[in-house]
Short mmCIF file of C-alpha atoms in Angstrom, two decimals:
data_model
loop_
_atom_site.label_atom_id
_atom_site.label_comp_id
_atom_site.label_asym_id
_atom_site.label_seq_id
_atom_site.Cartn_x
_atom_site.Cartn_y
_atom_site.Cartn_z
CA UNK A 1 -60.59 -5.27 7.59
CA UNK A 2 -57.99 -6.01 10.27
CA UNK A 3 -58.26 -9.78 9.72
CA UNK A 4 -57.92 -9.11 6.07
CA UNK A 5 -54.87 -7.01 6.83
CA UNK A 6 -53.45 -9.58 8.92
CA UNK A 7 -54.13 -12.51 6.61
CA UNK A 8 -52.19 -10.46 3.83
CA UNK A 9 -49.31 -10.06 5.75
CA UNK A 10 -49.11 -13.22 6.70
CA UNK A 11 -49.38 -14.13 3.13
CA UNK A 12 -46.61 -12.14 2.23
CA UNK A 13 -44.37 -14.30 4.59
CA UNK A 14 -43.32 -17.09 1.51
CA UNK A 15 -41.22 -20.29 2.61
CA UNK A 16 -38.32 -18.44 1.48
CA UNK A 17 -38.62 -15.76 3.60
CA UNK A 18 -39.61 -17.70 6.65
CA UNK A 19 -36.03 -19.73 5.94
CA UNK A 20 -34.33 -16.62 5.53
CA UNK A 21 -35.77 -15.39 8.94
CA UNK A 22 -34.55 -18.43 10.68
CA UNK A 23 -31.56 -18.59 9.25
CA UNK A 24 -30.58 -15.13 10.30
CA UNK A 25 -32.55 -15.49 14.44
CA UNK A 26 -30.31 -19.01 14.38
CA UNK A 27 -27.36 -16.87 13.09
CA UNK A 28 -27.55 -14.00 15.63
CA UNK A 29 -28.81 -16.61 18.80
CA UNK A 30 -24.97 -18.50 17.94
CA UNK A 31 -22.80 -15.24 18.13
CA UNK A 32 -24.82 -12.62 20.01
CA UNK A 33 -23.17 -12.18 23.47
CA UNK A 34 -25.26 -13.01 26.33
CA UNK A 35 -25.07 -12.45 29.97
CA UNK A 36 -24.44 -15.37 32.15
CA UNK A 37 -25.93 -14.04 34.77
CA UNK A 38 -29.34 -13.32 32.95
CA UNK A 39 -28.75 -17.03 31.83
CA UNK A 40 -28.83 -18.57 34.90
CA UNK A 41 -31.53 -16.75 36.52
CA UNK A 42 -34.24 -16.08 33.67
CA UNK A 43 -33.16 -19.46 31.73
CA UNK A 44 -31.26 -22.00 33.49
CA UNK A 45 -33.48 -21.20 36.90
CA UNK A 46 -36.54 -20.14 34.87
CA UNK A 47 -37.47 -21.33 31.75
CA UNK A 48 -35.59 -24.60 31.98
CA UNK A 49 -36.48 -25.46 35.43
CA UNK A 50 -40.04 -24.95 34.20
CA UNK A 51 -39.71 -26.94 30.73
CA UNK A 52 -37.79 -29.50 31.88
CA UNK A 53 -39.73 -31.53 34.11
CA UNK A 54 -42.59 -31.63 31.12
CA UNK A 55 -40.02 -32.90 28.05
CA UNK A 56 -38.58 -35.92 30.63
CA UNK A 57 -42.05 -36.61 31.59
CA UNK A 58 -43.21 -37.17 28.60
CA UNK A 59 -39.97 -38.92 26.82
CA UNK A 60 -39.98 -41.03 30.13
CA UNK A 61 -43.45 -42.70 29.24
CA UNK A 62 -41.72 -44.90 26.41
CA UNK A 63 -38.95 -46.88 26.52
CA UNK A 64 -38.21 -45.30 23.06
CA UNK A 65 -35.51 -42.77 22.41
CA UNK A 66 -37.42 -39.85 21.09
CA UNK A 67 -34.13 -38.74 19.67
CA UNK A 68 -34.35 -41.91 17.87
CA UNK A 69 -37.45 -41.21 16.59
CA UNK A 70 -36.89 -37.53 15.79
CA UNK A 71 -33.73 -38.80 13.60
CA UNK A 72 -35.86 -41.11 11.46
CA UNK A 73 -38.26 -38.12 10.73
CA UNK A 74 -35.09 -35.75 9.61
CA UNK A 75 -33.82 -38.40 7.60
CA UNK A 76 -37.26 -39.18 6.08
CA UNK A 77 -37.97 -35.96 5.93
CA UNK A 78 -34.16 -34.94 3.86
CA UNK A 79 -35.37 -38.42 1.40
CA UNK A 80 -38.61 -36.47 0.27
CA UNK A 81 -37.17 -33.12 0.17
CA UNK A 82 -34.29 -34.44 -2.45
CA UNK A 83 -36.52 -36.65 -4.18
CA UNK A 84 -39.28 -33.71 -4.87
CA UNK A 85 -36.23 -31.02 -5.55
CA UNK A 86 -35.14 -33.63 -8.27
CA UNK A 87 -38.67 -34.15 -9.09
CA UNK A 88 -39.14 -30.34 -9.55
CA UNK A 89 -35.94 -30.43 -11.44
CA UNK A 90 -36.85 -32.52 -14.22
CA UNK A 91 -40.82 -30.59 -14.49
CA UNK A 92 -39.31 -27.05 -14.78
CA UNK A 93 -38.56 -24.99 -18.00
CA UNK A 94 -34.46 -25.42 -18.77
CA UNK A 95 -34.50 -21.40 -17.55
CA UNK A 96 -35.76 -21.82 -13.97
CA UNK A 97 -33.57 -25.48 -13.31
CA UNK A 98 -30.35 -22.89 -12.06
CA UNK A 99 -32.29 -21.86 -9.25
CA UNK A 100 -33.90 -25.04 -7.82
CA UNK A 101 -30.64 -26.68 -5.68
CA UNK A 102 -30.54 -23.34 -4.13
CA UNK A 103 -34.05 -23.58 -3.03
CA UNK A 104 -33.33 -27.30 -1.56
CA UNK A 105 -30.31 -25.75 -0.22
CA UNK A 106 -32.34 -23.45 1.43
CA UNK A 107 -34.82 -25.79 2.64
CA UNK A 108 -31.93 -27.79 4.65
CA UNK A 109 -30.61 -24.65 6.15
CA UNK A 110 -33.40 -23.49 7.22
CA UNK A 111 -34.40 -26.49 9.20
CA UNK A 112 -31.15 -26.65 10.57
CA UNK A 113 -31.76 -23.35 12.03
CA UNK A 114 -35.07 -24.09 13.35
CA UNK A 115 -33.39 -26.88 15.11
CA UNK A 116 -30.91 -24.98 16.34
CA UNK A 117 -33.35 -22.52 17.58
CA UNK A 118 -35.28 -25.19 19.53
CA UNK A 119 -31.67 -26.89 20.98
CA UNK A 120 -31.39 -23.37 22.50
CA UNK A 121 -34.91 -23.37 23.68
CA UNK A 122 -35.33 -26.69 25.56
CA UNK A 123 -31.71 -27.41 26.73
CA UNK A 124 -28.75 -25.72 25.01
CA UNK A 125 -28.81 -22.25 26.60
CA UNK A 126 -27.17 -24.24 29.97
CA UNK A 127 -23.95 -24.12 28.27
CA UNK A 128 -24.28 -19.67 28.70
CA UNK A 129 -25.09 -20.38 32.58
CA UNK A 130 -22.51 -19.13 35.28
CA UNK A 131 -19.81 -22.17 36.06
CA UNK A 132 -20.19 -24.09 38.70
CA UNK A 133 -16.82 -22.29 40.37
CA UNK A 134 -18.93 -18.66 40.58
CA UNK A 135 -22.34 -20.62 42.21
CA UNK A 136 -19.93 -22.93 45.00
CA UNK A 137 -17.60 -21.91 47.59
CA UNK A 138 -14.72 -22.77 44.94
CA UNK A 139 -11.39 -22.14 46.49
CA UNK A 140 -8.15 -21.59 43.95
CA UNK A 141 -5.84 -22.62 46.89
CA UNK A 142 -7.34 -26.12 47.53
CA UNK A 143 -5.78 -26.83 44.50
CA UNK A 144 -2.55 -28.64 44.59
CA UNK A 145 -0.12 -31.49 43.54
CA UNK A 146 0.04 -32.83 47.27
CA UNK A 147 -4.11 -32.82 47.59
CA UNK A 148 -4.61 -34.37 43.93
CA UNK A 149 -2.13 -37.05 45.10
CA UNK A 150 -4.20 -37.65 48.93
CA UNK A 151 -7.60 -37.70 47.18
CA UNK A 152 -5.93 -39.77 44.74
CA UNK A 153 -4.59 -42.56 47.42
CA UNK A 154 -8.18 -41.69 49.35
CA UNK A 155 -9.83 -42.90 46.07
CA UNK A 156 -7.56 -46.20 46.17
CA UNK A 157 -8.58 -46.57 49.93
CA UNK A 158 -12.14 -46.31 49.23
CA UNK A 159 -12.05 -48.72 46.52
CA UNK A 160 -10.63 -51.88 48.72
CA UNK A 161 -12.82 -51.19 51.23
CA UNK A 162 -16.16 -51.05 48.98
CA UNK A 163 -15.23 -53.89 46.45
CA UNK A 164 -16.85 -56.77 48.09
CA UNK A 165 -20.02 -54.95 49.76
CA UNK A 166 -20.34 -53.20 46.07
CA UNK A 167 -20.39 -56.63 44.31
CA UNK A 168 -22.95 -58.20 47.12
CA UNK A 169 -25.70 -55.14 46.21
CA UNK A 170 -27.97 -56.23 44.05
CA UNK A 171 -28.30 -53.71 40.58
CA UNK A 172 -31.50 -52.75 38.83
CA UNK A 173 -32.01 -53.93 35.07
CA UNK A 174 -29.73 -51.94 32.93
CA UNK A 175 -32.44 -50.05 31.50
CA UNK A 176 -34.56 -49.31 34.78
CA UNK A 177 -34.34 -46.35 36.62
CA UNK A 178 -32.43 -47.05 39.71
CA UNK A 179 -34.34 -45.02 42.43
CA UNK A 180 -31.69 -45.63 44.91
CA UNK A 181 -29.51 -43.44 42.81
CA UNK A 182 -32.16 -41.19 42.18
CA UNK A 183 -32.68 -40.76 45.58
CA UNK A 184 -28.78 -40.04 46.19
CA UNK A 185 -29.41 -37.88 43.34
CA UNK A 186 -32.03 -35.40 45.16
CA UNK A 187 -30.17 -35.51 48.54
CA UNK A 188 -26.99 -34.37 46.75
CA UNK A 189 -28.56 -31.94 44.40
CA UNK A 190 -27.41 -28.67 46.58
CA UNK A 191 -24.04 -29.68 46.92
CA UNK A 192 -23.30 -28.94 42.91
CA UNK A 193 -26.13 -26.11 42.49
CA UNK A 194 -29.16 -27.36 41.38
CA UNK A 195 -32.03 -25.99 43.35
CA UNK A 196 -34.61 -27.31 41.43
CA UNK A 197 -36.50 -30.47 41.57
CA UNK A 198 -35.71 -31.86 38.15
CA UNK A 199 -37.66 -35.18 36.83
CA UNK A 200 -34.88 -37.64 36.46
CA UNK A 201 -34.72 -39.59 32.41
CA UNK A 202 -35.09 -43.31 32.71
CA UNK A 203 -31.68 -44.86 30.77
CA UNK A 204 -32.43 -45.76 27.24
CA UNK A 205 -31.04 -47.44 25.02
CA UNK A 206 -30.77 -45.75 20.96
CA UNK A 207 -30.44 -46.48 17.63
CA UNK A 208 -27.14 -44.70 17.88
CA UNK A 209 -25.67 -47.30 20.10
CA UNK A 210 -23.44 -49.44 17.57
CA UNK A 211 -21.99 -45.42 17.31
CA UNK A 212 -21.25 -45.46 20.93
CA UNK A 213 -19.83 -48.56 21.31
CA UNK A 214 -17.18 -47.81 18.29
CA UNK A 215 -16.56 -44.48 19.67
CA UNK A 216 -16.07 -44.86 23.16
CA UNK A 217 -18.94 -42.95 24.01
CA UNK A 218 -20.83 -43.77 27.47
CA UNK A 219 -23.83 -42.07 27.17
CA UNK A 220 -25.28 -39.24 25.89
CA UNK A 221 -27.94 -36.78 27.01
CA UNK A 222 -30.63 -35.89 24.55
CA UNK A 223 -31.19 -32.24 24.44
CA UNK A 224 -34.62 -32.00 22.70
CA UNK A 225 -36.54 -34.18 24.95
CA UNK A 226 -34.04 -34.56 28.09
CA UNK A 227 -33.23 -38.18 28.04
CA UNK A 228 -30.44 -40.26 29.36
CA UNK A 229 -29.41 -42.57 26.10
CA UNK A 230 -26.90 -44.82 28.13
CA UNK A 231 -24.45 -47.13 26.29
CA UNK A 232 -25.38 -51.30 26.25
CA UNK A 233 -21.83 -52.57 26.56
CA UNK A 234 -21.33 -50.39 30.28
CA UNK A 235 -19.90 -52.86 32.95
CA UNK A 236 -22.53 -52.71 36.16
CA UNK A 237 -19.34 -50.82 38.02
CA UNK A 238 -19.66 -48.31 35.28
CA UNK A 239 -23.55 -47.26 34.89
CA UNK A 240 -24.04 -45.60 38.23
CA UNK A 241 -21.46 -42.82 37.56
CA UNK A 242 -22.71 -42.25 33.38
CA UNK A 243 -26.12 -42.25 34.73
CA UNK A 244 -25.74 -39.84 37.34
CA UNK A 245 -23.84 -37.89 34.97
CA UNK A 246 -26.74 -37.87 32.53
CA UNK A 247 -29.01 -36.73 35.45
CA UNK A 248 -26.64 -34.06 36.02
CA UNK A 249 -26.69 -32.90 31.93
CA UNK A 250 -30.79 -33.29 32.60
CA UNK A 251 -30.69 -31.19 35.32
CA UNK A 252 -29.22 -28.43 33.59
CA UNK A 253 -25.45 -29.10 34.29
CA UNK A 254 -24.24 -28.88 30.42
CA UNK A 255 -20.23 -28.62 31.02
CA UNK A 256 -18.64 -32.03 30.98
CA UNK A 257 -16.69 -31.30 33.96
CA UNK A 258 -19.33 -30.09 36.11
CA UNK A 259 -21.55 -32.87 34.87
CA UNK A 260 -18.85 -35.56 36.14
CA UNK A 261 -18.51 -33.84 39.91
CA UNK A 262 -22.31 -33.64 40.62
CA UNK A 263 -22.49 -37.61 39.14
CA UNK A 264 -19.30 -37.85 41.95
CA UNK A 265 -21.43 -36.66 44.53
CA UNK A 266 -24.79 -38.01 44.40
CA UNK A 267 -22.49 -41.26 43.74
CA UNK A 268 -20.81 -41.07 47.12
CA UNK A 269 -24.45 -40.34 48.54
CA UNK A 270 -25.52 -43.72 47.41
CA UNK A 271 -25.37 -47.71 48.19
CA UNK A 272 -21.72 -49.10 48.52
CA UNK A 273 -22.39 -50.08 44.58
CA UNK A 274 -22.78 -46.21 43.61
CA UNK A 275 -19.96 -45.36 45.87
CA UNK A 276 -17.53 -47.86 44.47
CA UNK A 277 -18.53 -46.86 41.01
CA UNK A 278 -17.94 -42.95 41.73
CA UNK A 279 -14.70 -43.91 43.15
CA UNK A 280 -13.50 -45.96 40.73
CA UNK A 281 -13.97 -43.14 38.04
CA UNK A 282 -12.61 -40.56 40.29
CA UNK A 283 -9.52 -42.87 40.76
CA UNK A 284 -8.98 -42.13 37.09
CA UNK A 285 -9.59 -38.83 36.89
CA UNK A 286 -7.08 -38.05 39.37
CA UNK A 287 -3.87 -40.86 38.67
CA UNK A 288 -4.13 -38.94 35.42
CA UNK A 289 -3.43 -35.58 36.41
CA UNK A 290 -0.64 -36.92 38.71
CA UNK A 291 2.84 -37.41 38.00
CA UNK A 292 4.36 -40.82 36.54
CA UNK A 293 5.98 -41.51 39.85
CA UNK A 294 3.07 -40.62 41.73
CA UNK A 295 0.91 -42.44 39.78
CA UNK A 296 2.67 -45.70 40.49
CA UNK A 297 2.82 -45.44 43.76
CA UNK A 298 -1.34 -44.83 44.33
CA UNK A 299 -1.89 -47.71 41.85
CA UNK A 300 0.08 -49.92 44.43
CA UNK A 301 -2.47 -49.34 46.88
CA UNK A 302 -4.83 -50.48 44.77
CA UNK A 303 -6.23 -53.73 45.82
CA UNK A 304 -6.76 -56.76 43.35
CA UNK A 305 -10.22 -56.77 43.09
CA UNK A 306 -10.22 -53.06 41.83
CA UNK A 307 -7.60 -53.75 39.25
CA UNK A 308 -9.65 -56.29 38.37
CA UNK A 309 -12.67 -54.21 37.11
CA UNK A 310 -10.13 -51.70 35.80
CA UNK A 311 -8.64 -54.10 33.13
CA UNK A 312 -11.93 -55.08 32.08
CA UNK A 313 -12.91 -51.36 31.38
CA UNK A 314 -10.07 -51.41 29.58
CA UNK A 315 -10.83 -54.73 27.79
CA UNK A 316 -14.44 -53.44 26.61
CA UNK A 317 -13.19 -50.73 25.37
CA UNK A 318 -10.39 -52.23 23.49
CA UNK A 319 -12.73 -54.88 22.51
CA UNK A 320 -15.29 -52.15 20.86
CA UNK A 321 -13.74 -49.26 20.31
CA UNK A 322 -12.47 -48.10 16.35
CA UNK A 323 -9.87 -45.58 17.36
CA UNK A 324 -9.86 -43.49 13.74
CA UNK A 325 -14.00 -43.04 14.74
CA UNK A 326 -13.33 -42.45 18.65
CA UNK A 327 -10.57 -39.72 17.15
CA UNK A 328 -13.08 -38.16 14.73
CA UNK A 329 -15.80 -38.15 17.15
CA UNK A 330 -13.86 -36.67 19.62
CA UNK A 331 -12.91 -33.81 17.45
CA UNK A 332 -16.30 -33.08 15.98
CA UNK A 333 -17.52 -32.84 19.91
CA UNK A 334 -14.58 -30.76 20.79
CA UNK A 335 -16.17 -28.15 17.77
CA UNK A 336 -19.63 -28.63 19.42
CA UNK A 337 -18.97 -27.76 22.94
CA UNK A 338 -16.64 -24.43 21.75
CA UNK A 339 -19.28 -23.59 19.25
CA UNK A 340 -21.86 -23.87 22.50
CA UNK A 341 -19.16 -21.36 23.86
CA UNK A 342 -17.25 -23.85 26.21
CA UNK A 343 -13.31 -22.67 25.41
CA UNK A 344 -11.64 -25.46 26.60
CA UNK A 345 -14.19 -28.20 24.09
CA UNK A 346 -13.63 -31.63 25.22
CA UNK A 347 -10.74 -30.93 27.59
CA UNK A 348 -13.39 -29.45 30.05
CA UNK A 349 -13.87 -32.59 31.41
CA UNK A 350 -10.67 -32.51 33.30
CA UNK A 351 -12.23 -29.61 34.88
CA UNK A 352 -13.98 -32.64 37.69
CA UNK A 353 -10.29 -32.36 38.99
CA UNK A 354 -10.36 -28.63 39.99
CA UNK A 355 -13.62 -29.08 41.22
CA UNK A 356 -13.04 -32.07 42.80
CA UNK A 357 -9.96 -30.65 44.62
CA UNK A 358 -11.19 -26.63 45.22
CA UNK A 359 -14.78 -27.27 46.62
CA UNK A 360 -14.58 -28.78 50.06
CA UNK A 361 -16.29 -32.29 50.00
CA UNK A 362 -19.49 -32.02 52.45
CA UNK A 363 -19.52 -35.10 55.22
CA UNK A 364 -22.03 -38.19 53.49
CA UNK A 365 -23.58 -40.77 55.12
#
């Protein structure tokens, strides 16, 4: 009788009313406010520390994006959904043929929201977590014109004096997981708040690429399996810093900003090849948040060799990039990250400055 009753009821759910239901969960999960203290302790500490290691394991058995793969299947999967709702279309009486784009409709939305409900689930609840500036010893009155300008000229410093020993280390293959860097990684892990012992993505390389090259983009973490998709056009001065900052999205890190100190630090934990690459992006990030004047006189510390790899950044970029689709992608990110409840959207990436400036730097090897 009880199985009976169950197996009624669970009758009684139709396809439309399962949509409907995730729909409206997907709905209330996007504007219900949260706590970001529960977040970071029951999710970002819990749940995720716990599901994490199991989705990179497993994506990190194939050199396959699973993203990739799990894009194919949507896209088959919207092909037979349009060609049976036309299908459907042309069977019904003329009376019911209103109601049948509404059901596709339907349909679409209601994988969307299962989607969503799963982005939430296996990585997208990081971006509720406390900021990195409530877990460190973050100090507002680090933070100043004369110490952007000294780590700034540091940066320059650092740079001469790593160019040739960075250019004598030998590199991994591009898409080989460097375990030097992973091992920098690990020791540096406490130094931007992450206490657990996340399984690091091996760098892939996606379907999507011929996207990132025209847009600028460098890499990209994949938030249903936890996989670093890195882009194939990267200079070798370039990958250690993207790929640490992947590790640091894997690890839980979801704000841009944040994402770009931890790749800083477990980049100056590193061989003099990581070191020169996380000073060679932090020599960017901070000449642009100086002054004109300023910024002309750091760049005339900078040594030949470093200018060097700096105009051919430049040159692969200007070499691959379509500015209208770097523009548009920008934007449509910038809408992601404040629907995810980041306020500042893309500009949170100049937030590696503040942190760069207002946590004290620990000694490294």
């Amino acid at each position: 009788m009880v199985i009976a009753d169950l197996r009624l009821k669970i009758e009684e759910w139709t396809p439309v009313k399962v949509q409907a239901a995730l729909i409206g969960l997907a709905t209330a999960a996007a504007v219900a406010p949260s706590s970001s203290a529960a977040i970071e302790r029951w999710y970002s500490n819990g749940l995720f520390a716990r599901l994490q290691p199991a989705l990179t394991s497993l994506s990190n058995l194939s050199r396959v994006a699973f993203l990739d793969v799990l894009i194919l299947a949507l896209a088959l999967g919207l092909v037979v959904v349009t060609i049976r709702g036309v299908a459907s279309r042309r069977r019904a009486p003329r009376g019911d043929r209103p109601g049948l784009p509404l059901q596709g409709l339907l349909r679409i939305l209601g994988l969307a929201a299962a989607l969503y409900l799963v982005f939430l689930v296996t990585w997208g609840l990081n971006y509720r977590r406390l900021p990195l500036v409530q877990r460190l010893p973050f100090d507002p009155a680090r933070l100043s014109a004369d110490r952007a300008r000294a780590l700034a000229v540091e940066s320059a410093a650092r740079l001469n004096a790593l160019y040739e020993p960075a250019h004598a280390d030998a590199r991994p293959p591009q898409y080989v997981l460097d375990e030097e860097l992973a091992a920098a990684f690990r020791a540096a892990a406490g130094q931007f708040g992450v206490s657990s012992r996340p399984v690091l993505p091996r760098p892939k390389r996606s379907l999507l690429d011929p996207y990132f090259l025209r847009a600028g983009v460098a890499g990209m973490t994949d938030p249903f399996f936890v996989e670093a998709l890195i882009a194939s056009d990267l200079l070798p001065v370039e990958r250690p810093i993207v790929i640490a900052h992947e590790w640091s999205h894997a690890a839980g890190l979801a704000d841009e900003g944040e994402a770009n100190f931890a790749g800083w630090l477990t980049c100056l934990r590193g061989t003099p090849a990581h070191q020169y690459s996380g000073w060679l992006f932090a020599y960017g990030e901070l000449t642009n948040s100086l002054g004109e004047r300023d910024r002309r006189a750091v760049a005339a510390e900078l040594g030949p060799g470093p200018r060097a790899d700096l105009l051919a950044i430049a040159e692969r970029l200007r070499r691959h990039i379509n500015p209208r689709l770097s523009a548009a992608g920008w934007r449509v990110y910038d809408g992601y990250l404040k629907a995810n409840r980041v306020a500042a959207g893309a500009a949170s990436y100049s937030e590696v400055v503040r942190l760069m400036l207002g946590v004290e730097r620990p000694a490294t090897p």
